[in-house]
Amino acid sequence: MPMISSKENPRVKQLSKLQKSARFRRQSGLFIAEGLRICRDAMKSGAEIQTLYVTERATEKYPGQFGELQSCAGETILLSPSVFASVSDTQTPQGFLCTIKTLDKTIQFDTIKNNGKFLALENVQDPNNLGTVLRSAEAFGISGVILSADCCDIYNPKVVRGSMGAVFRVPFHICEGIPAFLSQYNGLCSYAAVVDRDAEKISEISFREPCVTVIGNEGNGLTKETIAACDHRVTIPMKGKAESLNASAAATVIIWEMLR
């Protein structure tokens, strides 16, 4: 296996860009998965691993798992510990990192139109929130996740890691805007999640297929245009003094209510 020990190597510079730049990820058609578990999740989910980057210590510590990953990767390259640390997005790197081709997980038109229960996100910016939403979506079996184009990049390394591999398995669709998306699907019953005591309590709604519930930005919630485009306004009733939940907590409650 070739070894890279210089931070000036073009491969290393590419990895740094993939870690930091959503635009570069889109242009290159690649994203990063880091950590043994996440890399193996990618492998098991059938994601196309272009390159596996490892440290020598990692290959010695996990020889079996390394062998499996190496057999599925297009190529394998050793990185020196200092170089690996320079491109890692974690405080204690395990020594496994993959570049993966962007996923073909787009939800098909007929699936949205004819059946299923979906979650939509508008301008959700925190990658940790998005990762948790995807993890909950997989755990409870939501049909798919719709994201507006101004959401955090789904291939952000923190999203990939926070989703615990769900990003490889949950169907998703990225649209320009939620109101325009909803206008395409007349038979899709839509619910706007709002903080409003006059809205319908989500615990009292019987969700029938096909339907979608929309959650908004962490600080500002949904836009007026999106709320107006939805068929219903729903809220999560709370007994404590907190006025609202963050996006990922709200999404988990909503997904549970939609699927129970």
CSV table of C-alpha atoms in Angstrom, one decimal:
chain,number,residue,atom,x,y,z
A,1,MET,CA,0.0,0.0,0.0
A,2,PRO,CA,1.3,3.5,-0.8
A,3,MET,CA,2.0,5.7,2.2
A,4,ILE,CA,1.4,9.5,2.5
A,5,SER,CA,3.4,11.3,5.1
A,6,SER,CA,3.2,14.9,3.9
A,7,LYS,CA,0.4,17.3,4.6
A,8,GLU,CA,1.1,19.0,1.2
A,9,ASN,CA,0.1,15.9,-0.7
A,10,PRO,CA,-2.8,16.6,-3.1
A,11,ARG,CA,-4.7,13.7,-1.6
A,12,VAL,CA,-4.5,15.2,1.8
A,13,LYS,CA,-5.5,18.6,0.5
A,14,GLN,CA,-8.6,17.0,-1.1
A,15,LEU,CA,-9.5,15.3,2.2
A,16,SER,CA,-9.3,18.7,3.9
A,17,LYS,CA,-11.6,20.3,1.4
A,18,LEU,CA,-14.1,17.4,1.6
A,19,GLN,CA,-14.2,17.9,5.4
A,20,LYS,CA,-14.8,21.6,5.2
A,21,SER,CA,-16.6,22.5,2.0
A,22,ALA,CA,-20.1,21.5,0.9
A,23,ARG,CA,-19.5,23.1,-2.5
A,24,PHE,CA,-16.4,20.9,-3.0
A,25,ARG,CA,-18.4,17.8,-2.0
A,26,ARG,CA,-21.0,18.6,-4.6
A,27,GLN,CA,-18.5,19.4,-7.3
A,28,SER,CA,-16.4,16.2,-6.6
A,29,GLY,CA,-19.4,13.9,-6.0
A,30,LEU,CA,-17.6,12.6,-2.9
A,31,PHE,CA,-18.0,12.8,0.9
A,32,ILE,CA,-16.2,11.5,3.9
A,33,ALA,CA,-17.1,8.8,6.4
A,34,GLU,CA,-14.8,8.5,9.4
A,35,GLY,CA,-14.5,5.9,12.1
A,36,LEU,CA,-14.5,2.2,11.9
A,37,ARG,CA,-18.2,1.8,12.6
A,38,ILE,CA,-19.3,4.4,10.1
A,39,CYS,CA,-17.0,3.1,7.4
A,40,ARG,CA,-18.4,-0.4,7.9
A,41,ASP,CA,-21.9,0.9,7.9
A,42,ALA,CA,-21.2,2.4,4.5
A,43,MET,CA,-19.8,-0.9,3.3
A,44,LYS,CA,-22.7,-2.9,4.5
A,45,SER,CA,-25.2,-0.5,3.0
A,46,GLY,CA,-23.6,-0.9,-0.4
A,47,ALA,CA,-22.2,2.6,-0.6
A,48,GLU,CA,-19.4,3.0,-3.2
A,49,ILE,CA,-16.1,3.4,-1.3
A,50,GLN,CA,-13.7,5.1,-3.6
A,51,THR,CA,-10.7,5.2,-1.3
A,52,LEU,CA,-10.0,3.8,2.2
A,53,TYR,CA,-7.4,5.8,4.2
A,54,VAL,CA,-6.0,4.1,7.3
A,55,THR,CA,-3.1,4.3,9.7
A,56,GLU,CA,-0.7,1.4,10.1
A,57,ARG,CA,-1.8,1.1,13.8
A,58,ALA,CA,-5.4,0.8,12.8
A,59,THR,CA,-4.7,-2.1,10.4
A,60,GLU,CA,-2.9,-3.9,13.2
A,61,LYS,CA,-5.5,-3.3,15.8
A,62,TYR,CA,-8.5,-4.3,13.6
A,63,PRO,CA,-7.1,-6.7,11.0
A,64,GLY,CA,-10.4,-8.5,10.3
A,65,GLN,CA,-12.4,-5.3,9.8
A,66,PHE,CA,-9.6,-3.7,7.8
A,67,GLY,CA,-9.5,-6.7,5.5
A,68,GLU,CA,-13.3,-6.4,4.9
A,69,LEU,CA,-13.1,-2.7,4.1
A,70,GLN,CA,-10.1,-3.1,1.9
A,71,SER,CA,-11.8,-5.7,-0.2
A,72,CYS,CA,-14.7,-3.3,-0.9
A,73,ALA,CA,-12.7,-0.1,-1.5
A,74,GLY,CA,-11.4,1.0,-4.9
A,75,GLU,CA,-8.0,1.6,-3.4
A,76,THR,CA,-6.4,1.7,0.0
A,77,ILE,CA,-3.8,4.3,1.2
A,78,LEU,CA,-1.8,4.5,4.4
A,79,LEU,CA,-1.6,7.9,6.2
A,80,SER,CA,1.0,8.7,8.8
A,81,PRO,CA,-0.5,9.4,12.2
A,82,SER,CA,0.2,13.1,11.9
A,83,VAL,CA,-1.3,13.4,8.5
A,84,PHE,CA,-4.4,11.4,9.5
A,85,ALA,CA,-4.9,13.7,12.5
A,86,SER,CA,-4.7,16.7,10.3
A,87,VAL,CA,-7.6,15.5,8.1
A,88,SER,CA,-9.7,14.0,10.9
A,89,ASP,CA,-12.8,15.6,12.2
A,90,THR,CA,-12.7,13.8,15.6
A,91,GLN,CA,-10.7,14.4,18.7
A,92,THR,CA,-9.5,10.8,19.0
A,93,PRO,CA,-9.2,9.3,15.5
A,94,GLN,CA,-9.5,5.6,15.1
A,95,GLY,CA,-7.4,5.6,11.9
A,96,PHE,CA,-10.2,4.7,9.4
A,97,LEU,CA,-11.5,7.2,6.9
A,98,CYS,CA,-13.3,6.6,3.5
A,99,THR,CA,-14.1,8.8,0.6
A,100,ILE,CA,-17.5,7.7,-0.7
A,101,LYS,CA,-19.4,8.6,-3.9
A,102,THR,CA,-22.6,10.6,-3.2
A,103,LEU,CA,-25.6,8.3,-2.6
A,104,ASP,CA,-28.5,7.5,-5.0
A,105,LYS,CA,-31.1,7.5,-2.2
A,106,THR,CA,-33.6,9.9,-3.9
A,107,ILE,CA,-37.2,9.1,-3.1
A,108,GLN,CA,-39.2,8.2,-6.2
A,109,PHE,CA,-42.1,10.4,-7.3
A,110,ASP,CA,-44.6,7.6,-7.1
A,111,THR,CA,-43.5,6.7,-3.6
A,112,ILE,CA,-44.3,10.2,-2.4
A,113,LYS,CA,-47.5,10.6,-4.3
A,114,ASN,CA,-49.1,7.3,-3.5
A,115,ASN,CA,-48.0,6.1,-0.1
A,116,GLY,CA,-45.8,6.7,2.9
A,117,LYS,CA,-45.3,9.0,5.8
A,118,PHE,CA,-42.5,11.6,5.4
A,119,LEU,CA,-40.7,14.2,7.4
A,120,ALA,CA,-39.7,17.5,5.7
A,121,LEU,CA,-37.0,19.9,7.0
A,122,GLU,CA,-36.9,23.6,6.1
A,123,ASN,CA,-33.6,25.5,6.6
A,124,VAL,CA,-32.3,23.2,9.4
A,125,GLN,CA,-28.7,24.4,9.9
A,126,ASP,CA,-27.2,22.4,12.7
A,127,PRO,CA,-25.4,19.2,11.4
A,128,ASN,CA,-25.9,17.5,14.8
A,129,ASN,CA,-29.6,18.1,14.6
A,130,LEU,CA,-29.8,16.7,11.0
A,131,GLY,CA,-27.8,13.7,12.0
A,132,THR,CA,-30.1,13.0,14.9
A,133,VAL,CA,-33.2,13.4,12.7
A,134,LEU,CA,-31.9,10.9,10.2
A,135,ARG,CA,-31.1,8.5,13.1
A,136,SER,CA,-34.6,8.8,14.5
A,137,ALA,CA,-36.1,8.5,11.0
A,138,GLU,CA,-34.4,5.2,10.5
A,139,ALA,CA,-35.1,3.9,14.0
A,140,PHE,CA,-38.9,4.4,13.7
A,141,GLY,CA,-39.2,3.6,10.0
A,142,ILE,CA,-40.2,6.9,8.4
A,143,SER,CA,-40.7,6.5,4.6
A,144,GLY,CA,-38.2,9.3,3.8
A,145,VAL,CA,-36.9,12.7,4.6
A,146,ILE,CA,-37.4,15.8,2.4
A,147,LEU,CA,-34.8,18.6,2.8
A,148,SER,CA,-35.0,22.1,1.4
A,149,ALA,CA,-31.9,23.2,-0.5
A,150,ASP,CA,-31.0,25.7,2.3
A,151,CYS,CA,-30.7,23.0,4.9
A,152,CYS,CA,-27.3,21.9,6.2
A,153,ASP,CA,-25.5,19.7,3.7
A,154,ILE,CA,-26.5,16.1,4.3
A,155,TYR,CA,-23.0,15.0,3.5
A,156,ASN,CA,-21.4,17.2,6.2
A,157,PRO,CA,-19.1,14.9,8.2
A,158,LYS,CA,-20.9,15.7,11.4
A,159,VAL,CA,-24.2,14.7,9.8
A,160,VAL,CA,-22.7,11.4,8.6
A,161,ARG,CA,-21.2,10.6,12.0
A,162,GLY,CA,-24.2,11.8,14.0
A,163,SER,CA,-26.7,9.8,11.9
A,164,MET,CA,-24.8,6.6,13.0
A,165,GLY,CA,-25.0,5.3,9.5
A,166,ALA,CA,-28.6,6.2,8.9
A,167,VAL,CA,-27.5,8.6,6.1
A,168,PHE,CA,-26.6,5.5,4.1
A,169,ARG,CA,-30.1,3.9,4.5
A,170,VAL,CA,-32.8,6.5,4.9
A,171,PRO,CA,-34.3,7.6,1.5
A,172,PHE,CA,-34.1,11.4,1.1
A,173,HIS,CA,-35.0,14.1,-1.4
A,174,ILE,CA,-33.5,17.6,-1.7
A,175,CYS,CA,-35.9,20.2,-3.1
A,176,GLU,CA,-35.5,23.9,-3.9
A,177,GLY,CA,-38.2,25.0,-1.4
A,178,ILE,CA,-40.9,23.3,0.6
A,179,PRO,CA,-43.9,25.3,-0.7
A,180,ALA,CA,-43.0,24.4,-4.3
A,181,PHE,CA,-42.4,20.8,-3.3
A,182,LEU,CA,-45.9,20.5,-1.7
A,183,SER,CA,-47.5,22.1,-4.7
A,184,GLN,CA,-46.3,19.1,-6.8
A,185,TYR,CA,-48.2,16.5,-4.7
A,186,ASN,CA,-51.8,17.4,-4.4
A,187,GLY,CA,-52.7,14.1,-2.7
A,188,LEU,CA,-50.1,14.5,0.0
A,189,CYS,CA,-51.6,15.7,3.3
A,190,SER,CA,-49.2,18.2,4.9
A,191,TYR,CA,-48.7,19.4,8.5
A,192,ALA,CA,-46.7,22.4,9.6
A,193,ALA,CA,-45.1,22.0,13.0
A,194,VAL,CA,-45.5,25.3,14.8
A,195,VAL,CA,-45.3,26.7,18.4
A,196,ASP,CA,-48.9,27.8,18.7
A,197,ARG,CA,-51.4,26.7,21.4
A,198,ASP,CA,-54.2,27.2,18.8
A,199,ALA,CA,-52.8,24.6,16.5
A,200,GLU,CA,-53.9,21.0,16.5
A,201,LYS,CA,-52.2,18.8,19.1
A,202,ILE,CA,-50.1,16.3,17.3
A,203,SER,CA,-51.0,13.6,19.8
A,204,GLU,CA,-54.7,13.9,18.7
A,205,ILE,CA,-54.1,13.5,15.0
A,206,SER,CA,-54.5,10.2,13.1
A,207,PHE,CA,-51.9,10.4,10.3
A,208,ARG,CA,-53.0,8.6,7.1
A,209,GLU,CA,-50.9,7.9,4.1
A,210,PRO,CA,-49.6,9.7,2.2
A,211,CYS,CA,-48.6,12.6,4.5
A,212,VAL,CA,-45.7,14.8,5.4
A,213,THR,CA,-44.9,16.9,8.5
A,214,VAL,CA,-42.6,19.9,8.1
A,215,ILE,CA,-40.2,21.1,10.7
A,216,GLY,CA,-38.5,24.5,10.5
A,217,ASN,CA,-35.2,26.3,11.3
A,218,GLU,CA,-33.9,26.0,14.8
A,219,GLY,CA,-34.3,29.7,15.7
A,220,ASN,CA,-37.0,30.9,13.3
A,221,GLY,CA,-39.2,27.9,12.7
A,222,LEU,CA,-41.1,27.6,9.5
A,223,THR,CA,-41.5,30.4,7.0
A,224,LYS,CA,-44.9,32.0,6.6
A,225,GLU,CA,-45.1,30.7,3.0
A,226,THR,CA,-44.5,27.1,4.1
A,227,ILE,CA,-47.1,27.3,6.9
A,228,ALA,CA,-49.6,28.7,4.4
A,229,ALA,CA,-48.8,25.9,1.9
A,230,CYS,CA,-49.6,23.2,4.5
A,231,ASP,CA,-53.0,21.7,5.0
A,232,HIS,CA,-52.8,21.7,8.8
A,233,ARG,CA,-50.9,23.4,11.7
A,234,VAL,CA,-49.8,21.1,14.4
A,235,THR,CA,-48.0,21.6,17.7
A,236,ILE,CA,-46.4,19.4,20.4
A,237,PRO,CA,-48.2,20.0,23.7
A,238,MET,CA,-45.8,20.7,26.6
A,239,LYS,CA,-46.5,20.9,30.3
A,240,GLY,CA,-43.2,22.4,31.4
A,241,LYS,CA,-41.9,26.0,31.1
A,242,ALA,CA,-39.9,25.3,27.9
A,243,GLU,CA,-41.5,27.1,25.0
A,244,SER,CA,-40.2,24.8,22.3
A,245,LEU,CA,-38.0,21.8,21.5
A,246,ASN,CA,-35.0,21.9,19.3
A,247,ALA,CA,-35.4,20.5,15.8
A,248,SER,CA,-34.1,17.0,16.4
A,249,ALA,CA,-36.1,16.5,19.6
A,250,ALA,CA,-39.2,17.8,17.9
A,251,ALA,CA,-38.6,15.6,14.9
A,252,THR,CA,-38.3,12.5,17.1
A,253,VAL,CA,-41.6,13.2,18.8
A,254,ILE,CA,-43.3,13.9,15.5
A,255,ILE,CA,-42.0,10.8,13.8
A,256,TRP,CA,-43.2,8.7,16.8
A,257,GLU,CA,-46.7,10.2,16.6
A,258,MET,CA,-46.9,9.8,12.9
A,259,LEU,CA,-46.0,6.1,13.0
A,260,ARG,CA,-47.6,4.9,16.3
